[in-house]
CSV table of C-alpha atoms in Angstrom, one decimal:
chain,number,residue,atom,x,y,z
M,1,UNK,CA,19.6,-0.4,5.8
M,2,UNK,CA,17.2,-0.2,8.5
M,3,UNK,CA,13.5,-0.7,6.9
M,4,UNK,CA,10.5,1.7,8.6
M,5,UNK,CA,9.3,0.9,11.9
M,6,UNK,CA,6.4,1.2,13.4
M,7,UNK,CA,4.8,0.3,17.5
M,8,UNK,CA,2.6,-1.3,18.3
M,9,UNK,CA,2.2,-4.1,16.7
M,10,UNK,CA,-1.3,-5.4,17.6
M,11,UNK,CA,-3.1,-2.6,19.5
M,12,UNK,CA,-7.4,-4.2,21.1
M,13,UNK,CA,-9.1,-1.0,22.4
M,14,UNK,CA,-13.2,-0.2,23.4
M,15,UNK,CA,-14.5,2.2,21.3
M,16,UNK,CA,-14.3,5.9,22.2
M,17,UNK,CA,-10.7,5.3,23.9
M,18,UNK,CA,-8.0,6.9,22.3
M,19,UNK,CA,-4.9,5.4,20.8
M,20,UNK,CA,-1.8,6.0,19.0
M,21,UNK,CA,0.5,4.7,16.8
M,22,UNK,CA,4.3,5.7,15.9
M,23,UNK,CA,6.3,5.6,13.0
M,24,UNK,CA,10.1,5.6,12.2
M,25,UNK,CA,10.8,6.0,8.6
M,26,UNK,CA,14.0,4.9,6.7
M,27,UNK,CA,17.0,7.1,7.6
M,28,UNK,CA,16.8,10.6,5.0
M,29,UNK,CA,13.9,9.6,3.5
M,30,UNK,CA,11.8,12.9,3.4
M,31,UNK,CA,8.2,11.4,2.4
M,32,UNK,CA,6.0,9.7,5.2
M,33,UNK,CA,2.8,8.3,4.4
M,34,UNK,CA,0.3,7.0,6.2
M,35,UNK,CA,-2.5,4.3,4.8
M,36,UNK,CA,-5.3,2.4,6.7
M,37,UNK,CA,-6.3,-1.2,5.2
M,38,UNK,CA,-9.7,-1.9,6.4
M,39,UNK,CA,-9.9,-6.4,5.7
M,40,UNK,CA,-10.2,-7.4,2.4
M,41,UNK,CA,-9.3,-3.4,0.7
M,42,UNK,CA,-6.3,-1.9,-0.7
M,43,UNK,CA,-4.7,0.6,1.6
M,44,UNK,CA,-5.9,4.0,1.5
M,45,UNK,CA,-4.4,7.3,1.9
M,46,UNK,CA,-4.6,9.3,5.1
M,47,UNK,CA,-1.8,11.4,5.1
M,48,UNK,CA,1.2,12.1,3.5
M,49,UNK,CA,4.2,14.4,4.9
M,50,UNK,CA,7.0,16.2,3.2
M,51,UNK,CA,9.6,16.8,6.0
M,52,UNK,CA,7.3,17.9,8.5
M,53,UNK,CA,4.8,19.8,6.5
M,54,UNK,CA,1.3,18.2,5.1
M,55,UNK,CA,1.1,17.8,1.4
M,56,UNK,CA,-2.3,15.5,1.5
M,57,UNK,CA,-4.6,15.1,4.3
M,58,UNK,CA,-8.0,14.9,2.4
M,59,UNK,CA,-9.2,12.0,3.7
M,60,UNK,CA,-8.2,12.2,7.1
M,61,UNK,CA,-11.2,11.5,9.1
M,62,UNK,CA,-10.0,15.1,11.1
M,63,UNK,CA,-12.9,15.1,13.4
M,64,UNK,CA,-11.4,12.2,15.3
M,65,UNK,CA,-7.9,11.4,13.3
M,66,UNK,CA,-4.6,13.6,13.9
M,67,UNK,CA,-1.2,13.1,13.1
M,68,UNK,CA,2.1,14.9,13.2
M,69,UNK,CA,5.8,14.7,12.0
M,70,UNK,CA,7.1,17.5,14.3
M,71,UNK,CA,11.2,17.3,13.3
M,72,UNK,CA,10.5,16.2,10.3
M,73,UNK,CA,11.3,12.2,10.7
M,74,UNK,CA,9.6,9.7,12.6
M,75,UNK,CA,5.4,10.5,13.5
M,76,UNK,CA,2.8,9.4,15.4
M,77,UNK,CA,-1.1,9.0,14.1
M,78,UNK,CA,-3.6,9.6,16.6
M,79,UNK,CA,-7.4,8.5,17.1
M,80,UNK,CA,-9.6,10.0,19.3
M,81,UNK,CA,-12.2,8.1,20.1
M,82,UNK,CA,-12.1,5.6,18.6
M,83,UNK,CA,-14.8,4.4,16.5
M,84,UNK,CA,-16.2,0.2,15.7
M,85,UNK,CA,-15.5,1.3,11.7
M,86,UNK,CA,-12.2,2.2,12.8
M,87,UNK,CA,-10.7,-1.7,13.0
M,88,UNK,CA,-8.2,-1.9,10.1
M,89,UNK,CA,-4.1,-2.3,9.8
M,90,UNK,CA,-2.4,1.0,9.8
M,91,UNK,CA,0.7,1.6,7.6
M,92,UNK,CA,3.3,3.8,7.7
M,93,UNK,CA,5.2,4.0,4.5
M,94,UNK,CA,8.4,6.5,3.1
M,95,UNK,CA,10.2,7.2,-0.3
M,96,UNK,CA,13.1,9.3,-0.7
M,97,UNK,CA,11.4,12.0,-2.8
M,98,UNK,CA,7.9,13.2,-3.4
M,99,UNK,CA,8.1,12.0,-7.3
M,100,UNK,CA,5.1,10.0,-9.1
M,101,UNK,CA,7.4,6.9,-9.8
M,102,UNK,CA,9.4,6.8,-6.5
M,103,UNK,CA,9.1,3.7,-4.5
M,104,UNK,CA,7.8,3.5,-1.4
M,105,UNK,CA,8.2,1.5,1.6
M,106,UNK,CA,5.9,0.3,4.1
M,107,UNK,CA,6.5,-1.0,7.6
M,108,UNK,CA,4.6,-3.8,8.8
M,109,UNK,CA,1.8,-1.9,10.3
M,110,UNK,CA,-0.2,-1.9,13.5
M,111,UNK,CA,-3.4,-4.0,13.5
M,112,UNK,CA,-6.3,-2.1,15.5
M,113,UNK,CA,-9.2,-3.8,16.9
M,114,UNK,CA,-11.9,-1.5,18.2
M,115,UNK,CA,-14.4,-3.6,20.2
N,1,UNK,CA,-11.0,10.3,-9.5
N,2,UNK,CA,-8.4,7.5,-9.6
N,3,UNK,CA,-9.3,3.7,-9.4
N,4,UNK,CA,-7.4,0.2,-9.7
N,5,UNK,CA,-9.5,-2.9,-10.5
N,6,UNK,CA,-8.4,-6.4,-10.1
N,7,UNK,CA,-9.8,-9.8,-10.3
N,8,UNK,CA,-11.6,-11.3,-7.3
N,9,UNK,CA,-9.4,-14.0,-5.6
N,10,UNK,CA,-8.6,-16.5,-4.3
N,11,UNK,CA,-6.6,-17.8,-7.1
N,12,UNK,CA,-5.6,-21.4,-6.3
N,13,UNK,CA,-3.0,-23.0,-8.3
N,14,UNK,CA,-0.6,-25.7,-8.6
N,15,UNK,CA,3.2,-25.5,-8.7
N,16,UNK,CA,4.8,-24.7,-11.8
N,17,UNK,CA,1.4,-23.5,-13.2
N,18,UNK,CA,1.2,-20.3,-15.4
N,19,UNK,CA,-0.1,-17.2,-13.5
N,20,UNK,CA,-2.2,-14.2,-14.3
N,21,UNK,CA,-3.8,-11.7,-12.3
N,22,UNK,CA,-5.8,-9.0,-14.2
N,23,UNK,CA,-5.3,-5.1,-13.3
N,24,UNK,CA,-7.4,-2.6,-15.2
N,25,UNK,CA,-6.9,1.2,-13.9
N,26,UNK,CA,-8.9,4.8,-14.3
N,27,UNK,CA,-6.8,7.9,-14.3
N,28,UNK,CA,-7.0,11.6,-15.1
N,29,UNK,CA,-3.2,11.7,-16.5
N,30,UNK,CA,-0.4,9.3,-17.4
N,31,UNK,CA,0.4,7.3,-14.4
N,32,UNK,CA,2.8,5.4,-12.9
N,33,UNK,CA,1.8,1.0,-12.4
N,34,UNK,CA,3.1,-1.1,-9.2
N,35,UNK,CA,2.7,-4.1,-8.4
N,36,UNK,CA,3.3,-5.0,-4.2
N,37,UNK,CA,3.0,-8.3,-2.9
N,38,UNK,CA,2.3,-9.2,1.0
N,39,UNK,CA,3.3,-12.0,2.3
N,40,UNK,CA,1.6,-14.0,5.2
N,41,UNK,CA,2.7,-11.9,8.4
N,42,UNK,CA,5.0,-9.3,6.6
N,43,UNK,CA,4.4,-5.8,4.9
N,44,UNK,CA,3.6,-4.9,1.5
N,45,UNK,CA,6.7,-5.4,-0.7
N,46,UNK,CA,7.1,-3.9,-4.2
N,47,UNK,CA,7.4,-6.4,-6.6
N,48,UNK,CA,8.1,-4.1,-9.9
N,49,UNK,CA,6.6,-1.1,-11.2
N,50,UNK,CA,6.4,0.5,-15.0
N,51,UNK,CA,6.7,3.9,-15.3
N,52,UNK,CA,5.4,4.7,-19.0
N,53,UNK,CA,3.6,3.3,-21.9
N,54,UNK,CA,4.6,-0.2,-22.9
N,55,UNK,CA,7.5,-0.5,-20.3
N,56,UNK,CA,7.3,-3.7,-18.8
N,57,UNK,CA,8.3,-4.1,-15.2
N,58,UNK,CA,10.0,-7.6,-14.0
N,59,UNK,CA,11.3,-9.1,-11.0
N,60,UNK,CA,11.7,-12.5,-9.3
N,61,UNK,CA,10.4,-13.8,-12.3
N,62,UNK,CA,7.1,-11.8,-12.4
N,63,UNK,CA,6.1,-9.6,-15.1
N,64,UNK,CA,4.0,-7.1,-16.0
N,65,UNK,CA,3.5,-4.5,-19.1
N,66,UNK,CA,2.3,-1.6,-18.9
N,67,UNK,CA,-0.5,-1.0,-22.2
N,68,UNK,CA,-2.2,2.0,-22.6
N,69,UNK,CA,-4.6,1.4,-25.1
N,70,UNK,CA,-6.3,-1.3,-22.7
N,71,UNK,CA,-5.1,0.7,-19.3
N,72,UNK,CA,-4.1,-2.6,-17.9
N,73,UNK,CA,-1.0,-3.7,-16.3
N,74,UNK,CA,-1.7,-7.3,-15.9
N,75,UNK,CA,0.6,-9.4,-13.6
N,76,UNK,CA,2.2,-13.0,-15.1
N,77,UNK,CA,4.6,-15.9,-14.0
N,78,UNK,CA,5.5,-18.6,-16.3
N,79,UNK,CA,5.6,-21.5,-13.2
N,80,UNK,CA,4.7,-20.4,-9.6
N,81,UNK,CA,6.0,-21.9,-6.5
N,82,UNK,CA,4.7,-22.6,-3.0
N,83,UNK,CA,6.6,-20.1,-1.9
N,84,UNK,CA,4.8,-17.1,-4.2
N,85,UNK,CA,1.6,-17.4,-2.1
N,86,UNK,CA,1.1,-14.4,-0.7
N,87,UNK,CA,-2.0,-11.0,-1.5
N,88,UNK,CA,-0.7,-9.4,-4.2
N,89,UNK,CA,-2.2,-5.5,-5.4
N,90,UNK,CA,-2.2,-4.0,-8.1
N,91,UNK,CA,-1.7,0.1,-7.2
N,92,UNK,CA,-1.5,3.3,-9.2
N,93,UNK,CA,0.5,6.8,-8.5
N,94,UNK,CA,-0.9,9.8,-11.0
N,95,UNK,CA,1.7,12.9,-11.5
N,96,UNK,CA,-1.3,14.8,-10.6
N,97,UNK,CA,-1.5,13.7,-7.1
N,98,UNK,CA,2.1,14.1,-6.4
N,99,UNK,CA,3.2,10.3,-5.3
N,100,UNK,CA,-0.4,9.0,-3.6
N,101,UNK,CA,-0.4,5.7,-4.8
N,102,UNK,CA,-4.3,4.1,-5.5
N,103,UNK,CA,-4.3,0.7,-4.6
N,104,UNK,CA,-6.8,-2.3,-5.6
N,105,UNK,CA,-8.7,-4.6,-3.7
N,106,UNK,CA,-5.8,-7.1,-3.6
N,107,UNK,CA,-5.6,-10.5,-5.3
N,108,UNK,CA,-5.2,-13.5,-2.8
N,109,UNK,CA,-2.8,-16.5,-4.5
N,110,UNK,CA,-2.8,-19.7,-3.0
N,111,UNK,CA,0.0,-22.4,-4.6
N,112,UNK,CA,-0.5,-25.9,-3.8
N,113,UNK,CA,2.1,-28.7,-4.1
C-alpha cells in the first residue's frame, strides 16, 4: 500500500513569507497528525485530526500556524509569517484509529528553512 | 506532563557489537512504549512497540521490554550491522491523551566495519 505523502520536500523561504505544506495520508486511515522536529529534538505534536475534526491543537503556535483536513483525508499546514525559530522538518503522520497503542505512520516530511 | 528520556548519542560501535540504548519515561497513566528508527534520508519507521507491563517488543532483531518498576523500555541488539545506523527514539503514547505520542531526543548510532 501506498505510504503518506507529503509536498514539498525541501521548502528555503525569508522570514515573514508564508508557506504551506500538504499531506496525503494512507488510504482509510482516519487519524492525521502533524509534528514539527526542530534539529537534534524528537518530533512534537501540533495537531492531530479525526476525519476532519480537531482532537488536539494545543500547541499549535495559532497566532501564525493553521491547518485543515476539509473532506476528511489529505491536509495542508499553513505558516504565516514565517518566523527564524520556525526552521525544522515537518511530519505528517496517520494510524487507522485514534487508540493509545495504534501505530502510526509518518511520511518523509518537508524540511523548512526560514532565512 | 509526559516525558521520554534517552541517552545522549552518538553511539559508535563496531559490527557485530552488543547494543543498548537507555529509555527512561514520565507518565500520568499506563502508557503505551515505541521504539522508531530513521534512517539517513528516509522517515521515521517503527521498529516495535510494547503495549503493557513486562511485554517485550521485537523486531529485526531488536528488542526492547517494557518494566514498570524502573519506567524504562531500554532498546538491545545482540550484534549490529553497518546497515543499523540510523537516529533511533524512544517515544511514548498515554491513554490519557488519546494516541499523542511523546517522543525523546533521539539517539544517533553510528556502526563501523
Amino acid at each position: 500500500e501506498a505510504g503518506v505523502a507529503q509536498s514539498p520536500r525541501y521548502k528555503i523561504i525569508e522570514k515573514r513569507q508564508s508557506v504551506a505544506f500538504w499531506c496525503n495520508p494512507i488510504s482509510g486511515h482516519a487519524t492525521l497528525y502533524w509534528y514539527q522536529q526542530i534539529l537534534g529534538q524528537g518530533p512534537k505534536l501540533l495537531i492531530q485530526f479525526q476525519n476532519n475534526g480537531v482532537v488536539d491543537d494545543s500547541q499549535l503556535p495559532k497566532d501564525r500556524f493553521s491547518a485543515e483536513r476539509l473532506k476528511g483525508v489529505d491536509s495542508t499546514l499553513k505558516i504565516q509569517p514565517a518566523k527564524l525559530e520556525d526552521s525544522a522538518v515537518y511530519l505528517c503522520a496517520s494510524s487507522l484509529e485514534r487508540t493509545g497503542w495504534e501505530t502510526q505512520y509518518f511520511g518523509p516530511g518537508t524540511r523548512l528553512l526560514v532565512l | 506532563g509526559d516525558s521520554v528520556t534517552q541517552m545522549e548519542g552518538p553511539v559508535t560501535l563496531s559490527e557485530e557489537a552488543f547494543l543498548t540504548i537507555n529509555c527512561t519515561y514520565t507518565a500520568t497513566g499506563y502508557p503505551s512504549l515505541f521504539w522508531y528508527v530513521q534512517y539517513p534520508g528516509e522517515g521515521l519507521q517503527l521498529l516495535l512497540k510494547a503495549t503493557k507491563a513486562d511485554d517485550k517488543g521485537s523486531n529485526k532483531g531488536f528488542e526492547a521490554t517494557y518494566r514498570k518498576e524502573t519506567t524504562s523500555f531500554h532498546l538491545e541488539k545482540g550484534s549490529v550491522q553497518v546497515s543499523d545506523s540510523a537516529v533511533y527514539f524512544c517515544a511514548l503514547s498515554d491513554p490519557g491523551t488519546a494516541s499523542k505520542l511523546t517522543f525523546g531526543t533521539g539517539t544517533r548510532l553510528q556502526v563501523t566495519l
